[in-house]
Tab-separated table of C-alpha atoms in Angstrom:
chain	number	residue	atom	x	y	z
A	803	MET	CA	-12.133	6.913	-27.143
A	804	ALA	CA	-12.704	3.124	-28.339
A	805	ILE	CA	-11.146	0.410	-26.322
A	806	HIS	CA	-9.316	-0.931	-28.105
A	807	PRO	CA	-9.929	-5.096	-28.464
A	808	ASP	CA	-6.985	-5.777	-26.504
A	809	GLN	CA	-9.229	-5.089	-22.983
A	810	ARG	CA	-9.195	-9.132	-23.749
A	811	TYR	CA	-6.501	-9.628	-21.888
A	812	LEU	CA	-7.646	-7.208	-18.956
A	813	GLU	CA	-10.796	-8.380	-18.558
A	814	GLY	CA	-8.714	-12.301	-18.482
A	815	LEU	CA	-6.590	-11.261	-15.556
A	816	LEU	CA	-9.241	-10.252	-13.910
A	817	ARG	CA	-11.331	-12.908	-14.151
A	818	ASN	CA	-7.969	-15.275	-13.632
A	819	ASP	CA	-8.484	-17.271	-16.881
A	820	THR	CA	-5.454	-19.342	-17.297
A	821	LEU	CA	-5.329	-19.846	-21.336
A	822	ILE	CA	-4.994	-15.783	-21.432
A	823	VAL	CA	-2.321	-15.162	-18.980
A	824	GLN	CA	-0.993	-18.578	-20.619
A	825	GLU	CA	-1.292	-16.218	-23.842
A	826	ILE	CA	0.192	-13.079	-22.609
A	827	TYR	CA	3.693	-15.557	-21.215
A	828	GLN	CA	3.595	-16.629	-24.652
A	829	ARG	CA	3.595	-13.874	-26.696
A	830	PHE	CA	5.584	-11.310	-24.309
A	831	SER	CA	7.852	-12.612	-21.767
A	832	GLY	CA	10.149	-13.652	-24.372
A	833	LYS	CA	10.804	-10.521	-25.478
A	834	ILE	CA	11.179	-8.091	-21.099
A	835	LYS	CA	13.180	-11.233	-20.639
A	836	HIS	CA	15.679	-10.033	-23.906
A	837	TYR	CA	15.001	-6.873	-22.942
A	838	ILE	CA	16.046	-6.735	-19.266
A	839	LEU	CA	18.748	-9.247	-19.843
A	840	GLN	CA	20.770	-6.658	-22.549
A	841	HIS	CA	20.220	-4.117	-19.449
A	842	HIS	CA	21.928	-5.279	-15.962
A	843	GLY	CA	19.455	-8.083	-15.212
A	844	THR	CA	19.013	-11.710	-14.580
A	845	GLU	CA	16.251	-13.567	-15.418
A	846	ASP	CA	14.796	-13.775	-12.334
A	847	ASP	CA	14.592	-9.919	-12.325
A	848	ALA	CA	12.426	-10.121	-16.241
A	849	ALA	CA	10.533	-12.608	-13.696
A	850	ASP	CA	9.140	-10.276	-11.343
A	851	ILE	CA	9.176	-7.511	-13.129
A	852	PHE	CA	6.607	-8.936	-15.663
A	853	GLN	CA	4.907	-10.700	-13.149
A	854	GLU	CA	4.574	-7.079	-10.403
A	855	SER	CA	3.487	-5.535	-14.341
A	856	LEU	CA	0.024	-7.886	-14.721
A	857	ILE	CA	-0.626	-7.070	-10.819
A	858	ASP	CA	-0.312	-3.828	-11.187
A	859	ILE	CA	-2.258	-3.791	-14.669
A	860	TYR	CA	-5.390	-5.676	-12.916
A	861	ASN	CA	-5.247	-3.380	-9.742
A	862	GLN	CA	-5.899	-0.657	-12.426
A	863	ALA	CA	-8.387	-2.070	-14.147
A	864	LYS	CA	-10.127	-3.895	-10.684
A	865	HIS	CA	-9.721	-0.231	-9.661
A	866	ARG	CA	-9.526	2.404	-11.019
A	867	GLN	CA	-11.669	1.076	-14.000
A	868	LEU	CA	-8.932	0.451	-16.867
A	869	GLU	CA	-9.767	0.427	-20.658
A	870	LEU	CA	-6.983	0.358	-22.660
A	871	SER	CA	-7.636	2.229	-26.380
A	872	CYS	CA	-4.218	1.717	-27.150
A	873	PRO	CA	-2.625	-2.204	-28.163
A	874	PHE	CA	-2.076	-4.223	-25.094
A	875	GLU	CA	1.396	-5.124	-25.964
A	876	PRO	CA	3.371	-1.611	-26.141
A	877	PHE	CA	2.162	-0.822	-22.945
A	878	LEU	CA	2.383	-4.206	-20.881
A	879	LEU	CA	6.381	-3.558	-22.400
A	880	LEU	CA	6.486	-0.318	-21.139
A	881	ILE	CA	5.195	-0.932	-17.979
A	882	CYS	CA	7.672	-3.528	-17.406
A	883	LYS	CA	10.115	-1.568	-19.208
A	884	ARG	CA	9.896	1.480	-16.900
A	885	LYS	CA	10.381	-0.532	-14.091
A	886	TRP	CA	12.990	-1.946	-14.971
A	887	LEU	CA	14.543	1.198	-15.453
A	888	ASN	CA	13.480	2.595	-12.196
A	889	ASP	CA	14.608	-0.826	-10.453
A	890	ILE	CA	17.980	0.079	-11.668
A	891	LYS	CA	18.160	3.173	-10.977
A	892	LYS	CA	17.182	2.402	-7.294
A	893	ARG	CA	20.164	-0.169	-6.691
A	894	GLY	CA	22.383	2.257	-8.186
A	895	ARG	CA	23.892	-0.077	-10.568
A	896	GLN	CA	23.572	2.996	-13.185
A	897	PRO	CA	21.939	6.070	-13.747
A	898	VAL	CA	19.039	6.055	-15.716
A	899	THR	CA	20.348	8.970	-18.895
A	900	LYS	CA	17.076	7.270	-21.311
A	901	LYS	CA	14.244	8.589	-22.672
A	902	LEU	CA	11.017	6.478	-22.431
A	903	ASP	CA	10.594	7.063	-26.677
A	904	ASP	CA	14.609	6.008	-26.314
A	905	VAL	CA	13.844	2.751	-24.972
A	906	TYR	CA	10.343	1.970	-26.790
A	907	ASP	CA	9.609	3.816	-30.231
A	908	VAL	CA	5.549	4.191	-28.576
A	909	GLY	CA	2.059	6.370	-29.761
A	910	GLU	CA	1.382	8.933	-27.573
A	911	ASP	CA	-2.062	7.087	-26.221
A	912	VAL	CA	0.422	4.173	-25.205
A	913	PHE	CA	2.796	6.430	-23.735
A	914	ALA	CA	-0.195	8.218	-21.869
A	915	ALA	CA	-1.901	4.898	-20.328
A	916	ALA	CA	1.293	3.382	-19.090
A	917	GLU	CA	2.260	6.515	-17.133
A	918	GLN	CA	-1.130	6.843	-15.136
A	919	THR	CA	-0.711	3.313	-14.477
A	920	ILE	CA	2.793	3.377	-13.554
A	921	GLN	CA	1.844	7.061	-11.314
A	922	ASP	CA	-1.110	5.361	-9.772
A	923	GLU	CA	0.772	2.536	-8.184
A	924	ALA	CA	3.742	4.246	-7.059
A	925	ARG	CA	0.954	6.282	-5.114
A	926	THR	CA	-0.768	3.917	-4.360
A	927	ALA	CA	2.064	1.293	-2.951
A	928	PHE	CA	3.148	5.161	-0.786
A	929	ILE	CA	-0.138	5.005	0.493
A	930	LEU	CA	-0.316	1.705	1.852
A	931	ALA	CA	4.021	1.840	2.763
A	932	GLN	CA	2.446	4.761	5.137
A	933	PHE	CA	-0.461	3.312	6.570
A	934	GLU	CA	1.940	0.223	7.792
A	935	ARG	CA	3.647	2.756	9.685
A	936	LEU	CA	0.915	3.423	12.114
A	937	GLY	CA	0.579	1.244	15.578
A	938	GLU	CA	-1.240	-2.123	15.338
A	939	LYS	CA	-4.148	-0.608	16.907
A	940	CYS	CA	-4.814	1.760	14.639
A	941	ARG	CA	-4.537	-0.019	11.983
A	942	GLU	CA	-6.962	-2.401	13.107
A	943	ILE	CA	-9.561	0.643	13.166
A	944	LEU	CA	-8.747	1.475	9.905
A	945	ARG	CA	-8.695	-1.647	8.109
A	946	SER	CA	-12.082	-2.457	10.329
A	947	SER	CA	-13.690	1.249	9.222
A	948	LEU	CA	-12.864	0.774	5.736
A	949	ALA	CA	-14.196	-2.657	5.007
A	950	GLY	CA	-17.160	-1.714	5.823
A	951	GLU	CA	-17.825	-2.509	9.190
A	952	ALA	CA	-20.692	-1.081	11.219
A	953	GLN	CA	-18.600	1.059	13.383
A	954	GLU	CA	-21.232	-0.311	16.682
A	955	ARG	CA	-20.259	-3.399	15.794
A	956	ILE	CA	-16.076	-2.689	15.696
A	957	ALA	CA	-16.668	-1.087	19.114
A	958	ALA	CA	-17.778	-3.827	20.433
A	959	ALA	CA	-15.600	-6.434	19.128
A	960	MET	CA	-13.299	-4.333	20.672
A	961	ARG	CA	-14.805	-3.548	24.054
A	962	VAL	CA	-14.298	0.359	23.292
A	963	THR	CA	-17.650	2.622	23.419
A	964	TYR	CA	-18.769	4.090	20.250
A	965	GLY	CA	-17.605	7.636	20.632
A	966	TYR	CA	-14.180	6.622	21.588
A	967	LEU	CA	-13.865	4.379	18.383
A	968	ARG	CA	-14.954	7.216	16.216
A	969	LYS	CA	-12.846	9.719	18.166
A	970	LYS	CA	-9.813	6.843	17.651
A	971	LYS	CA	-10.566	6.338	14.244
A	972	SER	CA	-10.505	10.089	13.595
A	973	GLU	CA	-6.515	10.476	15.372
A	974	CYS	CA	-5.562	7.336	13.392
A	975	MET	CA	-6.499	9.277	9.779
A	976	ALA	CA	-5.227	12.180	11.102
A	977	LYS	CA	-1.564	10.169	11.767
A	978	LEU	CA	-1.359	8.542	8.781
A	979	LEU	CA	-1.848	11.655	6.281
A	980	SER	CA	0.199	14.500	8.077
A	981	TYR	CA	3.197	10.705	7.205
A	982	ILE	CA	1.351	11.561	3.936
A	983	GLN	CA	1.846	15.012	4.166
A	984	GLY	CA	5.856	15.074	5.783
A	985	GLN	CA	7.132	12.258	2.700
A	986	LYS	CA	7.789	12.587	-0.917
A	987	VAL	CA	6.854	9.745	-2.903
B	2	MET	CA	-5.107	26.269	5.940
B	3	SER	CA	-8.175	28.945	7.010
B	4	GLY	CA	-6.865	27.307	10.831
B	5	TYR	CA	-7.904	24.182	9.751
B	6	ASN	CA	-6.420	21.313	11.054
B	7	ASN	CA	-6.158	17.479	9.450
B	8	GLU	CA	-8.789	16.033	11.980
B	9	ASP	CA	-11.588	19.126	10.757
B	10	ILE	CA	-10.743	17.930	6.995
B	11	ILE	CA	-11.198	13.926	8.733
B	12	ARG	CA	-14.316	15.432	10.093
B	13	TYR	CA	-16.221	17.285	7.249
B	14	VAL	CA	-14.626	14.422	4.750
B	15	ASP	CA	-16.657	11.900	7.087
B	16	GLY	CA	-20.144	14.356	7.618
B	17	ASP	CA	-18.799	14.712	11.168
B	18	MET	CA	-19.001	17.958	11.180
B	19	ASP	CA	-22.790	19.559	12.225
B	20	ALA	CA	-24.734	21.836	10.170
B	21	ALA	CA	-23.165	25.514	10.701
B	22	GLU	CA	-19.237	24.493	10.710
B	23	ALA	CA	-20.021	22.221	7.882
B	24	ALA	CA	-21.056	25.340	5.807
B	25	ARG	CA	-18.287	27.493	7.822
B	26	PHE	CA	-16.014	25.292	5.959
B	27	GLU	CA	-17.133	25.029	2.406
B	28	ALA	CA	-17.043	28.499	2.799
B	29	ALA	CA	-13.711	28.722	3.572
B	30	LEU	CA	-12.972	25.879	0.496
B	31	GLY	CA	-14.292	28.101	-1.613
B	32	ASN	CA	-11.374	30.169	-1.154
B	33	ASP	CA	-8.173	28.197	0.224
B	34	PRO	CA	-7.045	26.169	-2.366
B	35	ALA	CA	-4.262	24.210	0.347
B	36	LEU	CA	-6.894	23.869	1.487
B	37	ALA	CA	-8.925	22.238	-0.614
B	38	ALA	CA	-6.386	20.100	-2.319
B	39	ALA	CA	-6.308	18.393	1.404
B	40	VAL	CA	-9.831	17.585	0.821
B	41	THR	CA	-9.332	15.766	-2.236
B	42	SER	CA	-5.532	14.353	-1.565
B	43	TYR	CA	-7.587	12.762	2.219
B	44	ARG	CA	-10.366	11.536	-0.005
B	45	GLU	CA	-8.370	9.591	-2.399
B	46	VAL	CA	-6.555	8.567	1.106
B	47	LYS	CA	-9.756	6.857	1.713
B	48	ALA	CA	-10.969	5.019	-0.957
B	49	THR	CA	-6.995	4.364	-1.632
B	50	LEU	CA	-7.401	1.862	1.662
B	51	ALA	CA	-10.578	0.823	1.197
B	52	GLN	CA	-9.542	-0.617	-1.996
B	53	ARG	CA	-6.594	-2.205	-1.435
B	54	LEU	CA	-6.656	-2.863	2.130
B	55	PRO	CA	-9.351	-6.407	2.663
B	56	ALA	CA	-7.401	-9.447	1.003
B	57	ASP	CA	-8.488	-9.642	-2.402
B	58	LEU	CA	-9.394	-13.530	-3.159
B	59	GLN	CA	-9.204	-12.725	-7.632
B	60	LEU	CA	-5.924	-11.497	-6.639
B	61	GLU	CA	-4.659	-14.740	-4.731
B	62	ALA	CA	-5.929	-16.158	-7.460
B	63	LEU	CA	-4.304	-14.362	-10.153
B	64	LYS	CA	-1.212	-14.764	-8.113
B	65	GLY	CA	-1.168	-18.739	-8.290
B	66	THR	CA	-1.762	-18.836	-11.878
B	67	LEU	CA	1.462	-15.960	-12.255
B	68	ALA	CA	3.789	-18.199	-10.437
B	69	GLN	CA	2.701	-21.497	-12.379
B	70	GLN	CA	3.254	-19.556	-15.877
B	71	ARG	CA	6.558	-17.735	-14.222
B	72	SER	CA	7.918	-21.229	-14.106
B	73	VAL	CA	7.139	-22.596	-17.222
B	74	HIS	CA	8.100	-19.010	-18.637
B	75	PHE	CA	11.340	-17.917	-17.021
B	76	SER	CA	14.070	-20.604	-15.888
B	77	ARG	CA	17.848	-19.589	-13.709
B	78	PRO	CA	19.998	-20.495	-16.933
B	79	ALA	CA	22.145	-23.521	-15.712
B	80	LYS	CA	26.232	-22.195	-15.176
B	81	VAL	CA	28.473	-24.425	-16.515
B	82	VAL	CA	31.426	-24.866	-13.399
B	83	PRO	CA	34.747	-26.165	-13.526
B	84	ILE	CA	34.742	-29.676	-12.011
B	85	ARG	CA	36.982	-28.651	-8.763
B	86	ARG	CA	34.564	-26.351	-8.142
B	87	TYR	CA	31.725	-28.115	-9.346
B	88	LEU	CA	33.234	-30.353	-6.087
B	89	ALA	CA	33.495	-27.949	-4.000
B	90	ALA	CA	29.794	-27.087	-4.246
B	91	ILE	CA	28.899	-30.151	-4.274
B	92	ALA	CA	29.830	-30.018	-0.371
B	93	ALA	CA	28.887	-26.859	0.920
B	94	ALA	CA	25.738	-27.648	-1.051
B	95	ALA	CA	25.529	-30.945	1.668
B	96	ALA	CA	26.566	-28.856	4.588
B	97	ILE	CA	23.804	-26.167	3.964
B	98	LEU	CA	21.589	-29.435	3.958
B	99	VAL	CA	22.867	-30.342	7.116
B	100	ALA	CA	22.750	-26.519	8.739
B	101	VAL	CA	18.747	-26.680	7.618
B	102	TRP	CA	18.217	-29.194	8.394
B	103	PHE	CA	18.615	-28.486	12.330
B	104	LEU	CA	17.722	-24.838	11.404
B	105	LEU	CA	14.804	-25.003	9.934
B	106	PRO	CA	13.624	-20.892	8.999
B	107	ASP	CA	10.493	-19.625	10.265
B	108	ASN	CA	9.284	-19.120	6.547
B	109	HIS	CA	9.598	-22.390	5.906
B	110	LYS	CA	6.903	-24.009	8.262
B	111	ASN	CA	3.881	-25.723	7.751
B	112	TYR	CA	1.534	-24.021	9.677
B	113	LEU	CA	-1.406	-25.945	7.784
B	114	GLN	CA	0.786	-28.833	9.226
B	115	GLU	CA	1.413	-27.741	12.232
B	116	TYR	CA	-2.307	-26.234	13.090
B	117	SER	CA	-4.226	-29.430	11.639
B	118	THR	CA	-7.626	-30.359	13.824
B	119	GLY	CA	-9.544	-33.021	13.416
B	120	MET	CA	-12.860	-32.465	12.433
B	121	GLU	CA	-15.326	-33.125	16.190
B	122	VAL	CA	-18.684	-33.972	15.211
B	123	SER	CA	-21.745	-34.074	18.366
B	124	ALA	CA	-24.639	-35.745	16.969
B	125	GLU	CA	-27.579	-33.609	17.997
B	126	ARG	CA	-30.847	-35.024	16.287
B	127	GLY	CA	-29.886	-38.240	15.072
B	128	ASP	CA	-30.925	-36.700	11.722
B	129	GLU	CA	-29.767	-37.106	8.255
B	130	ASN	CA	-28.084	-35.044	8.220
B	131	ASP	CA	-25.626	-36.157	11.210
B	132	THR	CA	-25.673	-38.730	9.672
B	133	LEU	CA	-23.902	-36.735	7.058
B	134	LEU	CA	-21.218	-35.052	9.469
B	135	ILE	CA	-19.765	-37.809	10.990
B	136	HIS	CA	-19.470	-39.837	7.229
B	137	ALA	CA	-18.005	-36.327	7.008
B	138	ALA	CA	-15.283	-36.389	10.036
B	139	GLU	CA	-14.223	-39.899	9.058
B	140	LEU	CA	-13.538	-38.759	5.667
B	141	TYR	CA	-11.693	-35.506	6.862
B	142	ASN	CA	-9.535	-36.911	9.661
B	143	ASN	CA	-8.103	-39.405	7.352
B	144	LYS	CA	-7.243	-35.738	5.298
B	145	GLU	CA	-9.509	-37.373	2.475
B	146	TYR	CA	-10.733	-33.696	1.420
B	147	THR	CA	-11.918	-33.329	-1.170
B	148	LYS	CA	-14.260	-36.200	-0.601
B	149	ALA	CA	-15.164	-34.504	2.459
B	150	ILE	CA	-16.251	-31.592	0.411
B	151	ALA	CA	-18.610	-33.929	-2.202
B	152	VAL	CA	-20.421	-35.138	1.942
B	153	LEU	CA	-20.107	-31.020	3.373
B	154	ASP	CA	-21.861	-29.841	0.236
B	155	THR	CA	-24.835	-32.080	0.377
B	156	CYS	CA	-25.239	-31.074	4.412
B	157	LEU	CA	-25.632	-27.509	3.402
B	158	GLN	CA	-27.537	-28.174	0.225
B	159	ARG	CA	-30.063	-29.913	2.633
B	160	ASP	CA	-29.517	-27.424	5.639
B	161	SER	CA	-27.369	-24.025	3.794
B	162	THR	CA	-27.543	-22.614	7.619
B	163	ASN	CA	-25.173	-25.293	9.279
B	164	ALA	CA	-22.088	-23.518	10.336
B	165	GLN	CA	-20.383	-26.582	11.405
B	166	ALA	CA	-20.445	-28.011	7.629
B	167	LEU	CA	-19.946	-24.281	6.372
B	168	TYR	CA	-17.037	-23.872	8.672
B	169	TYR	CA	-15.253	-27.675	8.178
B	170	ARG	CA	-15.963	-27.216	4.489
B	171	GLY	CA	-13.668	-23.768	4.486
B	172	LEU	CA	-11.314	-25.964	6.830
B	173	ALA	CA	-11.220	-29.208	4.295
B	174	GLY	CA	-11.041	-26.282	1.096
B	175	ILE	CA	-7.672	-25.141	2.792
B	176	TYR	CA	-6.343	-28.393	3.483
B	177	ALA	CA	-7.450	-29.815	-0.033
B	178	ASN	CA	-5.283	-27.570	-1.414
B	179	SER	CA	-8.290	-25.431	-3.571
B	180	PRO	CA	-7.971	-22.740	-1.439
B	181	ALA	CA	-10.428	-20.022	-2.597
B	182	GLN	CA	-13.816	-21.761	-1.582
B	183	GLY	CA	-12.437	-22.936	1.329
B	184	VAL	CA	-11.464	-19.079	2.212
B	185	ALA	CA	-14.643	-18.226	0.810
B	186	ASP	CA	-16.205	-20.718	3.362
B	187	LEU	CA	-14.188	-19.478	6.644
B	188	GLU	CA	-15.038	-16.044	5.512
B	189	ARG	CA	-18.608	-16.292	5.784
B	190	THR	CA	-18.646	-18.644	9.198
B	191	PHE	CA	-16.954	-14.936	10.592
B	192	ALA	CA	-19.332	-13.352	9.284
B	193	GLY	CA	-21.790	-15.381	10.980
B	194	GLU	CA	-22.376	-15.432	14.529
B	195	SER	CA	-21.713	-19.358	15.618
B	196	ILE	CA	-19.691	-21.092	18.155
B	197	PHE	CA	-16.951	-21.156	14.903
B	198	LYS	CA	-16.553	-17.457	14.424
B	199	TYR	CA	-13.633	-17.552	15.907
B	200	ASP	CA	-11.507	-20.017	14.447
B	201	ALA	CA	-12.574	-19.329	11.252
B	202	ALA	CA	-10.637	-16.213	11.684
B	203	PHE	CA	-7.489	-18.577	13.385
B	204	TYR	CA	-8.008	-20.780	10.300
B	205	LEU	CA	-7.690	-18.127	7.969
B	206	ALA	CA	-4.636	-16.301	9.365
B	207	VAL	CA	-2.687	-20.111	9.406
B	208	HIS	CA	-3.238	-20.596	5.315
B	209	TYR	CA	-1.847	-16.744	4.884
B	210	ALA	CA	1.343	-17.399	6.503
B	211	GLN	CA	1.378	-20.948	4.814
B	212	LEU	CA	1.548	-18.376	1.964
B	213	HIS	CA	3.651	-16.185	3.475
B	214	GLN	CA	1.366	-13.119	3.561
B	215	LYS	CA	2.091	-11.662	6.975
B	216	ASP	CA	-0.909	-8.839	6.344
B	217	SER	CA	-3.622	-10.973	5.813
B	218	ALA	CA	-2.611	-13.082	8.363
B	219	LEU	CA	-2.092	-10.501	11.098
B	220	TYR	CA	-4.912	-9.073	10.110
B	221	TRP	CA	-7.104	-12.307	10.568
B	222	ILE	CA	-4.973	-12.479	14.315
B	223	ASP	CA	-6.351	-9.898	14.886
B	224	LYS	CA	-10.080	-10.306	14.517
B	225	ILE	CA	-9.621	-12.706	18.040
B	226	PRO	CA	-10.527	-11.067	20.930
B	227	ALA	CA	-8.687	-12.251	23.960
B	228	GLU	CA	-11.959	-13.737	25.371
B	229	ALA	CA	-12.151	-16.278	22.442
B	230	ALA	CA	-10.526	-19.924	22.449
B	231	PRO	CA	-8.028	-19.650	19.718
B	232	TYR	CA	-6.986	-16.370	21.045
B	233	GLU	CA	-4.116	-17.933	22.703
B	234	LYS	CA	-2.788	-20.160	20.325
B	235	ALA	CA	-3.450	-17.193	17.485
B	236	SER	CA	-0.799	-15.146	19.917
B	237	LYS	CA	1.525	-18.072	19.382
B	238	LEU	CA	0.785	-17.936	15.434
B	239	ARG	CA	1.252	-13.778	16.037
B	240	LYS	CA	4.960	-14.461	17.215
B	241	GLU	CA	5.951	-17.116	15.016
B	242	VAL	CA	4.891	-14.976	11.368
B	243	LYS	CA	6.147	-11.656	12.107
């Protein structure tokens, strides 16, 4: 599928291009502010949702190599709106009864790209939340191991044997998997 | 799952099984969709953590830009308040200010100020680089961090292995409010084996504490072993950020 010229927005976020970020706020923040104010939210809520959505898009572009095959505007706005609907549902303000295509008229490609981003970021947040439930030692071992540091060096720094470190790492990861399997996203 | 548990799955994916055991595991994989799904899930979890756990300096920089634009494009609407309520609000605000003055909460702590340190130089060789370091120390200790960075740049151009210059340029960076370079220098210092290694980890923790990024601060505090010089103040910082 051809990459849309609006891919430049993703590239701008990736390299923290101030002018691109400024353009994104100038062109699109007013629409999401209007939408959230119309749907039981405040200006602070709108600012949070807009910022969080841009960070989700950055993460998808950086870690999942997201490439836009659709225009940026409906993609961004759909993510913001979906996030806001989930947010008010969590706060118990009102049940979410509207379908997203009622909320915003978008094409299939936009819907698919936004849905992928929302699902991926929700899953990542879930995994990271389960990771935070581990004990401090386990988190340290997994952080060091997954950051690519040599196992021998990690063992030396922690003053444990290499064999113990490997065993402990495996136990910690198994505990994390059990947390993940025991919870629903 | 064919008698296999999570630890077996981890050992298989991480390449810790011997050839015979791995072959048996693979045979079971072909016949057990639940086991195959668990392997896929573990690979996903591992990849996600490897991507998201390390500090992302690009993302931190982007958050700064987003916050700046947020302040331009979003604001709290001014509310119209009747005059009597307005005066009451002023009185209440004054009372809160007094309370805040005495009970400044931890999240308003200025960690950079609390843990600020002077630049100490021992002239070892009496060469030109030592002279530059002494000059940089004067600037640094006068809080002229940007000028100190420029002098330390020159030091490092002449001797890129000078750990002292790298460490203090990192410190000057985070105090000069240009943290990206400062963080990069401190991370390089930590990656090396100089006497500044754990001090660099400590000031990375201080930097993230200042930004209210508790996880990143704890990440760097955790890097400091008990026998390292900054361990005691790192333990104090840990209590403060928790």
